[in-house]
mmCIF file of C-alpha atoms and ligand atoms in Angstrom:
data_model
loop_
_atom_site.group_PDB
_atom_site.id
_atom_site.type_symbol
_atom_site.label_atom_id
_atom_site.label_comp_id
_atom_site.label_asym_id
_atom_site.label_seq_id
_atom_site.Cartn_x
_atom_site.Cartn_y
_atom_site.Cartn_z
ATOM 1 C CA MET K 289 97.903 68.324 83.751
ATOM 2 C CA PHE K 290 101.329 67.818 82.297
ATOM 3 C CA PHE K 291 104.700 69.399 82.528
ATOM 4 C CA PRO K 292 105.607 71.943 81.210
ATOM 5 C CA GLU K 293 102.174 73.624 81.473
ATOM 6 C CA TYR K 294 101.575 72.244 84.948
ATOM 7 C CA ARG K 295 104.307 73.025 87.468
ATOM 8 C CA ALA K 296 103.870 71.836 91.084
ATOM 9 C CA ARG K 297 106.576 74.232 92.265
ATOM 10 C CA ARG K 298 104.311 77.249 91.640
ATOM 11 C CA LEU K 299 102.611 76.698 95.002
ATOM 12 C CA ARG K 300 105.910 76.363 96.860
ATOM 13 C CA ARG K 301 107.483 79.636 95.820
ATOM 14 C CA ASN K 302 107.401 81.476 99.115
ATOM 15 C CA GLU K 303 106.299 80.976 102.703
ATOM 16 C CA THR K 304 103.028 82.856 102.265
ATOM 17 C CA MET K 305 102.059 80.631 99.363
ATOM 18 C CA ARG K 306 103.151 77.506 101.237
ATOM 19 C CA LYS K 307 101.083 78.503 104.266
ATOM 20 C CA MET K 308 98.012 79.049 102.093
ATOM 21 C CA VAL K 309 98.124 75.519 100.724
ATOM 22 C CA ARG K 310 99.261 73.768 103.927
ATOM 23 C CA GLU K 311 97.036 70.750 104.553
ATOM 24 C CA THR K 312 97.870 69.788 108.141
ATOM 25 C CA HIS K 313 98.385 71.939 111.209
ATOM 26 C CA LEU K 314 99.880 71.326 114.612
ATOM 27 C CA ARG K 315 98.300 73.488 117.282
ATOM 28 C CA ILE K 316 99.269 74.061 120.902
ATOM 29 C CA ASP K 317 95.761 72.774 121.732
ATOM 30 C CA ASP K 318 96.770 69.382 120.314
ATOM 31 C CA LEU K 319 99.495 68.798 122.896
ATOM 32 C CA ILE K 320 99.428 66.801 126.138
ATOM 33 C CA TYR K 321 102.477 66.877 128.442
ATOM 34 C CA PRO K 322 103.444 63.816 130.556
ATOM 35 C CA MET K 323 104.707 64.394 134.110
ATOM 36 C CA PHE K 324 106.237 62.074 136.730
ATOM 37 C CA SER K 325 105.150 62.813 140.277
ATOM 38 C CA ALA K 326 107.501 61.462 142.938
ATOM 39 C CA PHE K 327 106.856 60.867 146.615
ATOM 40 C CA GLY K 328 108.610 63.207 149.046
ATOM 41 C CA SER K 329 109.636 66.832 148.908
ATOM 42 C CA GLY K 330 112.470 68.725 147.299
ATOM 43 C CA VAL K 331 112.812 66.050 144.607
ATOM 44 C CA ARG K 332 113.726 67.139 141.086
ATOM 45 C CA GLN K 333 115.710 64.420 139.384
ATOM 46 C CA GLU K 334 116.366 64.560 135.654
ATOM 47 C CA ILE K 335 115.840 61.241 133.836
ATOM 48 C CA SER K 336 119.214 60.481 132.305
ATOM 49 C CA SER K 337 117.826 59.057 129.064
ATOM 50 C CA MET K 338 115.234 61.865 128.726
ATOM 51 C CA PRO K 339 116.981 65.247 128.984
ATOM 52 C CA GLY K 340 114.557 67.949 130.151
ATOM 53 C CA ILE K 341 112.146 65.488 131.790
ATOM 54 C CA TYR K 342 112.120 65.082 135.577
ATOM 55 C CA GLN K 343 110.878 62.906 138.377
ATOM 56 C CA GLN K 344 109.713 65.574 140.797
ATOM 57 C CA SER K 345 107.815 66.008 144.016
ATOM 58 C CA ILE K 346 104.482 67.798 144.109
ATOM 59 C CA GLU K 347 105.716 71.364 144.695
ATOM 60 C CA HIS K 348 107.913 71.131 141.588
ATOM 61 C CA ILE K 349 105.083 69.497 139.621
ATOM 62 C CA VAL K 350 102.959 72.540 140.440
ATOM 63 C CA THR K 351 105.657 74.956 139.296
ATOM 64 C CA GLU K 352 106.086 73.153 135.989
ATOM 65 C CA ALA K 353 102.325 72.729 135.544
ATOM 66 C CA LYS K 354 101.934 76.516 135.800
ATOM 67 C CA GLU K 355 104.571 76.925 133.105
ATOM 68 C CA VAL K 356 102.758 74.344 130.943
ATOM 69 C CA ARG K 357 99.504 76.246 131.359
ATOM 70 C CA GLU K 358 101.154 79.593 130.571
ATOM 71 C CA LEU K 359 102.446 78.113 127.322
ATOM 72 C CA GLY K 360 98.821 77.398 126.411
ATOM 73 C CA ILE K 361 99.103 73.601 126.623
ATOM 74 C CA PRO K 362 95.651 72.356 127.657
ATOM 75 C CA ALA K 363 96.478 69.134 129.496
ATOM 76 C CA VAL K 364 99.009 66.999 131.343
ATOM 77 C CA ILE K 365 99.027 63.243 131.888
ATOM 78 C CA LEU K 366 100.305 62.098 135.282
ATOM 79 C CA PHE K 367 102.426 59.104 136.238
ATOM 80 C CA GLY K 368 103.265 58.281 139.846
ATOM 81 C CA LEU K 369 106.346 57.166 141.756
ATOM 82 C CA PRO K 370 104.953 55.910 145.083
ATOM 83 C CA GLU K 371 106.808 55.685 148.389
ATOM 84 C CA THR K 372 106.434 51.908 148.479
ATOM 85 C CA LYS K 373 105.473 49.146 146.061
ATOM 86 C CA ASP K 374 103.817 45.806 146.819
ATOM 87 C CA PRO K 375 102.445 42.789 144.897
ATOM 88 C CA VAL K 376 98.990 44.342 144.414
ATOM 89 C CA GLY K 377 99.976 47.976 143.866
ATOM 90 C CA GLN K 378 98.007 49.454 146.762
ATOM 91 C CA ASP K 379 99.261 53.004 146.341
ATOM 92 C CA ALA K 380 97.537 53.071 142.932
ATOM 93 C CA TYR K 381 94.040 53.026 144.444
ATOM 94 C CA SER K 382 94.723 54.545 147.860
ATOM 95 C CA ASP K 383 92.950 57.861 148.470
ATOM 96 C CA THR K 384 96.245 59.166 149.834
ATOM 97 C CA GLY K 385 98.355 57.715 147.003
ATOM 98 C CA ILE K 386 100.939 59.783 145.191
ATOM 99 C CA ILE K 387 98.709 60.488 142.183
ATOM 100 C CA GLN K 388 95.604 61.240 144.234
ATOM 101 C CA ARG K 389 97.535 63.850 146.258
ATOM 102 C CA THR K 390 99.096 65.288 143.106
ATOM 103 C CA ILE K 391 95.682 65.667 141.444
ATOM 104 C CA GLU K 392 94.233 67.449 144.465
ATOM 105 C CA VAL K 393 97.080 69.956 144.633
ATOM 106 C CA LEU K 394 97.117 70.528 140.857
ATOM 107 C CA LYS K 395 93.372 71.120 140.646
ATOM 108 C CA ARG K 396 93.666 73.612 143.497
ATOM 109 C CA GLU K 397 96.761 75.455 142.223
ATOM 110 C CA VAL K 398 96.270 75.276 138.431
ATOM 111 C CA PRO K 399 92.517 74.690 138.037
ATOM 112 C CA GLU K 400 92.343 75.501 134.301
ATOM 113 C CA LEU K 401 94.821 72.746 133.450
ATOM 114 C CA THR K 402 93.124 69.492 132.383
ATOM 115 C CA VAL K 403 94.488 66.604 134.432
ATOM 116 C CA ILE K 404 94.596 63.214 132.718
ATOM 117 C CA THR K 405 95.627 60.249 134.845
ATOM 118 C CA ASP K 406 97.329 57.111 133.603
ATOM 119 C CA VAL K 407 95.507 54.140 135.124
ATOM 120 C CA CYS K 408 97.781 51.114 135.461
ATOM 121 C CA LEU K 409 99.449 49.098 138.206
ATOM 122 C CA CYS K 410 103.005 48.713 136.896
ATOM 123 C CA GLU K 411 104.331 51.817 138.653
ATOM 124 C CA TYR K 412 102.932 50.526 141.956
ATOM 125 C CA THR K 413 103.625 46.773 141.917
ATOM 126 C CA ASP K 414 106.939 45.430 143.227
ATOM 127 C CA HIS K 415 107.110 42.989 140.290
ATOM 128 C CA GLY K 416 106.524 45.796 137.756
ATOM 129 C CA HIS K 417 103.677 44.138 135.843
ATOM 130 C CA CYS K 418 100.495 45.982 134.909
ATOM 131 C CA GLY K 419 98.256 43.745 137.037
ATOM 132 C CA VAL K 420 98.230 41.147 139.793
ATOM 133 C CA ILE K 421 100.097 37.895 139.244
ATOM 134 C CA ARG K 422 98.486 34.438 139.421
ATOM 135 C CA ASN K 423 100.376 31.342 138.313
ATOM 136 C CA GLY K 424 103.145 33.378 136.757
ATOM 137 C CA ASP K 425 100.943 35.566 134.551
ATOM 138 C CA VAL K 426 98.838 38.683 134.977
ATOM 139 C CA ASP K 427 95.312 37.740 136.077
ATOM 140 C CA ASN K 428 92.950 39.699 133.878
ATOM 141 C CA ASP K 429 89.682 39.698 135.793
ATOM 142 C CA GLU K 430 91.137 40.264 139.228
ATOM 143 C CA THR K 431 93.169 43.160 137.835
ATOM 144 C CA LEU K 432 89.986 44.747 136.449
ATOM 145 C CA ARG K 433 88.629 45.325 139.954
ATOM 146 C CA LEU K 434 91.805 47.101 141.013
ATOM 147 C CA LEU K 435 91.971 49.229 137.868
ATOM 148 C CA ALA K 436 88.373 50.332 138.348
ATOM 149 C CA ALA K 437 89.129 51.195 141.986
ATOM 150 C CA GLU K 438 92.186 53.160 140.838
ATOM 151 C CA ALA K 439 90.118 55.086 138.288
ATOM 152 C CA LEU K 440 87.461 55.858 140.898
ATOM 153 C CA SER K 441 90.032 57.164 143.372
ATOM 154 C CA HIS K 442 91.490 59.398 140.638
ATOM 155 C CA ALA K 443 87.980 60.655 139.903
ATOM 156 C CA ARG K 444 87.341 61.402 143.579
ATOM 157 C CA ALA K 445 90.627 63.302 143.770
ATOM 158 C CA GLY K 446 89.494 65.517 140.868
ATOM 159 C CA ALA K 447 90.906 63.987 137.670
ATOM 160 C CA ASP K 448 89.394 65.342 134.442
ATOM 161 C CA ILE K 449 90.093 62.364 132.129
ATOM 162 C CA ILE K 450 90.878 58.724 132.983
ATOM 163 C CA ALA K 451 93.424 56.975 130.735
ATOM 164 C CA PRO K 452 93.803 53.204 131.266
ATOM 165 C CA SER K 453 97.092 51.860 129.836
ATOM 166 C CA ASP K 454 97.158 48.310 131.226
ATOM 167 C CA MET K 455 95.786 46.371 128.203
ATOM 168 C CA MET K 456 93.556 44.063 130.258
ATOM 169 C CA ASP K 457 90.468 42.814 128.400
ATOM 170 C CA GLY K 458 87.295 44.560 129.509
ATOM 171 C CA ARG K 459 88.939 47.386 131.448
ATOM 172 C CA VAL K 460 87.098 50.236 129.750
ATOM 173 C CA ALA K 461 83.712 48.685 130.581
ATOM 174 C CA ALA K 462 84.779 47.876 134.154
ATOM 175 C CA ILE K 463 85.989 51.445 134.725
ATOM 176 C CA ARG K 464 82.936 53.009 133.038
ATOM 177 C CA GLU K 465 80.583 50.952 135.188
ATOM 178 C CA LEU K 466 82.225 51.843 138.494
ATOM 179 C CA LEU K 467 82.562 55.539 137.590
ATOM 180 C CA ASP K 468 78.902 55.733 136.560
ATOM 181 C CA ALA K 469 77.733 53.952 139.708
ATOM 182 C CA ASN K 470 79.547 56.569 141.786
ATOM 183 C CA GLY K 471 78.388 59.784 140.178
ATOM 184 C CA PHE K 472 81.172 60.205 137.625
ATOM 185 C CA SER K 473 79.233 59.572 134.435
ATOM 186 C CA HIS K 474 80.574 62.918 133.140
ATOM 187 C CA LEU K 475 84.244 61.822 133.218
ATOM 188 C CA PRO K 476 85.698 60.784 129.840
ATOM 189 C CA ILE K 477 87.850 57.672 129.348
ATOM 190 C CA MET K 478 90.874 58.012 127.071
ATOM 191 C CA SER K 479 91.679 54.408 126.242
ATOM 192 C CA TYR K 480 95.160 53.252 125.332
ATOM 193 C CA ALA K 481 93.181 51.074 122.925
ATOM 194 C CA VAL K 482 96.030 49.981 120.701
ATOM 195 C CA LYS K 483 99.184 49.540 122.724
ATOM 196 C CA TYR K 484 102.047 47.465 121.407
ATOM 197 C CA ALA K 485 104.681 45.542 123.366
ATOM 198 C CA SER K 486 107.412 47.988 122.415
ATOM 199 C CA ALA K 487 111.100 48.482 123.163
ATOM 200 C CA TYR K 488 110.440 52.206 122.659
ATOM 201 C CA TYR K 489 109.156 52.319 126.274
ATOM 202 C CA GLY K 490 112.685 51.698 127.603
ATOM 203 C CA PRO K 491 113.432 55.222 128.891
ATOM 204 C CA PHE K 492 109.934 55.528 130.420
ATOM 205 C CA ARG K 493 110.585 52.461 132.531
ATOM 206 C CA GLU K 494 113.598 54.243 134.001
ATOM 207 C CA ALA K 495 111.452 57.362 134.506
ATOM 208 C CA ALA K 496 108.555 55.483 136.122
ATOM 209 C CA ASP K 497 110.694 52.782 137.728
ATOM 210 C CA SER K 498 108.353 50.180 136.222
ATOM 211 C CA THR K 499 110.529 47.564 134.526
ATOM 212 C CA PRO K 500 108.986 44.085 134.934
ATOM 213 C CA GLN K 501 111.100 42.072 137.380
ATOM 214 C CA PHE K 502 110.446 38.862 135.434
ATOM 215 C CA GLY K 503 109.228 38.133 131.938
ATOM 216 C CA ASP K 504 107.840 40.887 129.729
ATOM 217 C CA ARG K 505 104.502 42.443 128.780
ATOM 218 C CA ARG K 506 103.847 40.374 125.663
ATOM 219 C CA SER K 507 100.982 38.404 127.200
ATOM 220 C CA TYR K 508 98.924 41.604 127.387
ATOM 221 C CA GLN K 509 100.433 44.237 125.071
ATOM 222 C CA MET K 510 100.102 43.725 121.320
ATOM 223 C CA ASP K 511 102.482 42.120 118.861
ATOM 224 C CA PRO K 512 104.101 44.891 116.739
ATOM 225 C CA ALA K 513 103.416 42.841 113.603
ATOM 226 C CA ASN K 514 99.627 43.062 113.923
ATOM 227 C CA ARG K 515 97.393 45.491 112.088
ATOM 228 C CA ARG K 516 93.952 43.838 111.936
ATOM 229 C CA GLU K 517 94.160 43.150 115.644
ATOM 230 C CA ALA K 518 94.490 46.893 116.214
ATOM 231 C CA LEU K 519 91.101 47.443 114.575
ATOM 232 C CA ARG K 520 89.611 44.722 116.755
ATOM 233 C CA GLU K 521 91.057 46.247 119.942
ATOM 234 C CA ALA K 522 89.745 49.679 118.962
ATOM 235 C CA ALA K 523 86.278 48.316 118.118
ATOM 236 C CA LEU K 524 86.056 46.629 121.529
ATOM 237 C CA ASP K 525 86.902 49.865 123.307
ATOM 238 C CA VAL K 526 84.348 51.778 121.238
ATOM 239 C CA GLN K 527 81.712 49.223 122.296
ATOM 240 C CA GLU K 528 82.785 49.656 125.905
ATOM 241 C CA CYS K 529 82.156 53.400 125.547
ATOM 242 C CA ALA K 530 85.672 54.805 125.407
ATOM 243 C CA ASP K 531 85.630 58.546 124.630
ATOM 244 C CA PHE K 532 89.082 58.759 123.023
ATOM 245 C CA LEU K 533 91.174 56.095 121.282
ATOM 246 C CA MET K 534 94.942 56.031 121.531
ATOM 247 C CA VAL K 535 97.699 54.415 119.472
ATOM 248 C CA LYS K 536 101.003 53.817 121.219
ATOM 249 C CA PRO K 537 103.851 54.092 120.271
ATOM 250 C CA ALA K 538 103.297 56.542 117.422
ATOM 251 C CA LEU K 539 106.298 56.759 115.133
ATOM 252 C CA ALA K 540 106.578 53.115 114.072
ATOM 253 C CA TYR K 541 102.750 52.836 113.967
ATOM 254 C CA LEU K 542 101.634 55.712 111.748
ATOM 255 C CA ASP K 543 99.770 53.242 109.530
ATOM 256 C CA ILE K 544 97.712 52.178 112.554
ATOM 257 C CA LEU K 545 96.851 55.800 113.315
ATOM 258 C CA ARG K 546 95.637 56.191 109.740
ATOM 259 C CA ASP K 547 93.627 52.950 109.940
ATOM 260 C CA LEU K 548 91.870 54.073 113.110
ATOM 261 C CA ARG K 549 91.223 57.549 111.730
ATOM 262 C CA GLU K 550 89.456 55.983 108.748
ATOM 263 C CA ARG K 551 87.376 53.457 110.695
ATOM 264 C CA PHE K 552 86.375 55.280 113.855
ATOM 265 C CA ASP K 553 85.016 58.714 114.536
ATOM 266 C CA LEU K 554 86.243 59.148 118.120
ATOM 267 C CA PRO K 555 88.996 61.668 118.866
ATOM 268 C CA LEU K 556 92.302 59.948 118.180
ATOM 269 C CA VAL K 557 95.418 60.305 120.322
ATOM 270 C CA ALA K 558 99.001 59.436 119.389
ATOM 271 C CA TYR K 559 101.492 58.716 122.179
ATOM 272 C CA ASN K 560 104.910 59.948 121.054
ATOM 273 C CA VAL K 561 106.676 57.700 123.577
ATOM 274 C CA SER K 562 109.845 58.008 125.607
ATOM 275 C CA GLY K 563 112.172 56.142 123.218
ATOM 276 C CA GLU K 564 111.053 58.337 120.332
ATOM 277 C CA TYR K 565 111.920 61.395 122.423
ATOM 278 C CA SER K 566 115.277 59.984 123.543
ATOM 279 C CA MET K 567 116.352 59.185 119.984
ATOM 280 C CA ILE K 568 115.827 62.780 118.864
ATOM 281 C CA LYS K 569 117.603 64.120 121.962
ATOM 282 C CA ALA K 570 120.558 61.779 121.535
ATOM 283 C CA ALA K 571 121.041 62.464 117.827
ATOM 284 C CA ALA K 572 120.699 66.212 118.395
ATOM 285 C CA GLN K 573 123.259 66.136 121.217
ATOM 286 C CA GLN K 574 125.682 64.476 118.801
ATOM 287 C CA GLY K 575 125.037 67.294 116.345
ATOM 288 C CA TRP K 576 123.702 64.797 113.813
ATOM 289 C CA ILE K 577 120.240 66.271 113.321
ATOM 290 C CA ASP K 578 118.527 69.646 113.699
ATOM 291 C CA HIS K 579 116.556 69.071 116.918
ATOM 292 C CA ASP K 580 113.708 71.503 116.395
ATOM 293 C CA ARG K 581 113.111 70.624 112.771
ATOM 294 C CA VAL K 582 113.137 66.868 113.353
ATOM 295 C CA MET K 583 110.838 67.299 116.355
ATOM 296 C CA MET K 584 108.294 69.377 114.414
ATOM 297 C CA GLU K 585 108.467 67.082 111.394
ATOM 298 C CA THR K 586 107.815 64.084 113.651
ATOM 299 C CA LEU K 587 104.822 65.743 115.296
ATOM 300 C CA ILE K 588 103.277 66.913 112.025
ATOM 301 C CA GLY K 589 103.713 63.381 110.673
ATOM 302 C CA MET K 590 101.550 62.088 113.504
ATOM 303 C CA LYS K 591 98.896 64.710 112.754
ATOM 304 C CA ARG K 592 99.021 63.900 109.045
ATOM 305 C CA ALA K 593 98.607 60.195 109.855
ATOM 306 C CA GLY K 594 95.350 61.089 111.600
ATOM 307 C CA ALA K 595 96.019 62.024 115.232
ATOM 308 C CA ASP K 596 93.901 64.763 116.781
ATOM 309 C CA LEU K 597 95.974 64.948 119.948
ATOM 310 C CA ILE K 598 99.576 64.050 120.725
ATOM 311 C CA ILE K 599 100.948 63.065 124.117
ATOM 312 C CA THR K 600 104.551 64.185 123.889
ATOM 313 C CA TYR K 601 107.532 64.978 126.109
ATOM 314 C CA HIS K 602 108.264 67.666 123.480
ATOM 315 C CA ALA K 603 105.034 69.533 124.312
ATOM 316 C CA LYS K 604 106.701 72.545 125.967
ATOM 317 C CA GLU K 605 109.404 72.853 123.294
ATOM 318 C CA ALA K 606 106.853 72.536 120.499
ATOM 319 C CA ALA K 607 104.501 75.052 122.134
ATOM 320 C CA LYS K 608 107.320 77.598 122.313
ATOM 321 C CA LEU K 609 107.886 77.238 118.560
ATOM 322 C CA LEU K 610 104.166 77.457 117.809
ATOM 323 C CA ARG K 611 103.498 80.661 119.753
HETATM 324 C C1 LIG E 745 102.227 52.013 131.846
HETATM 325 C C2 LIG E 745 102.696 52.895 130.751
HETATM 326 C C3 LIG E 745 103.860 52.772 129.961
HETATM 327 C C4 LIG E 745 103.900 53.895 129.158
HETATM 328 C C5 LIG E 745 102.773 54.662 129.450
HETATM 329 N N1 LIG E 745 102.042 54.019 130.420
HETATM 330 C C6 LIG E 745 104.935 51.766 129.960
HETATM 331 C C7 LIG E 745 104.685 50.366 129.627
HETATM 332 O O1 LIG E 745 103.599 49.961 129.234
HETATM 333 O O2 LIG E 745 105.647 49.612 129.796
HETATM 334 C C8 LIG E 745 105.003 54.213 128.166
HETATM 335 C C9 LIG E 745 105.201 55.654 127.874
HETATM 336 C C10 LIG E 745 106.480 56.010 127.217
HETATM 337 O O3 LIG E 745 107.328 55.159 126.858
HETATM 338 O O4 LIG E 745 106.682 57.210 127.049
HETATM 339 N N2 LIG E 745 101.544 50.887 131.446
HETATM 340 ZN ZN1 LIG E 746 101.398 49.337 133.106
#
């Protein structure tokens, strides 16, 4: 095939032709919408670095969840802002914790919506780390017990999928074991298998009020420079019986998404994180980029890299364009 006989532009001549040869598709069914559930009532506070995203109390969560469902989005992932924090993050695994109460109300009011829960301690600890502290660092094995208890309490409250984001070693197995021992062998685990220590989480930490009060997360989250280690992390979670694998963040890690897609056959999730969202919002507010086009191009890039599902703060906006 050579020019001038072969001409690649023939298949780009009009939208019908382009649609016929399109290789990758973004569907509303691919989207998962994150929500921040805050203690109290009458709370609906926009996150300054994330226009359109709110910390909100349960009644407002329900209203927005209904809207999410009406748009055809299949699932939300919940993060909690508890009334009080302490060194061991008790609200995280309390049966009356903020997330447990949110799950119960959501499953009652919007039963068709799939409820995914983020399992971690950083939103509930006063020091902001993802586990309990011993000798100045997060203690892995002691944290595992608390994470498993948190997952079980989410399951009891009615969660549909459990998503551990803490990056402790062995957490998928610890959670699987406790869930199975308590009659929840049917509940899938969506593992944040490959999670990097990223500055792209900055706006989320404002949203979830989870900035570490000392140090950083580099002793448990991955070094952004590492690719082979991502395969190792994913393989461990597959062995521990994870049902979904996740790569987080997404935009600066599209190569990792592609690597996992080629090596593993589990459903693959990309987390289009807070900083990625904020950058598009900020540039669009300046009039420097076309918001909707950059958003859709970013999301299709994640699909093309190999993601099946995308957790994204853009889910509602994207769904409206896809209808
Ligand atoms: C909690 C958690 C974080 C995110 C999801 N779950 C923050 C972190 O690890 O610091 C980040 C999500 C985002 O930036 O949108 N472990
Ligand atoms: Zn955490």
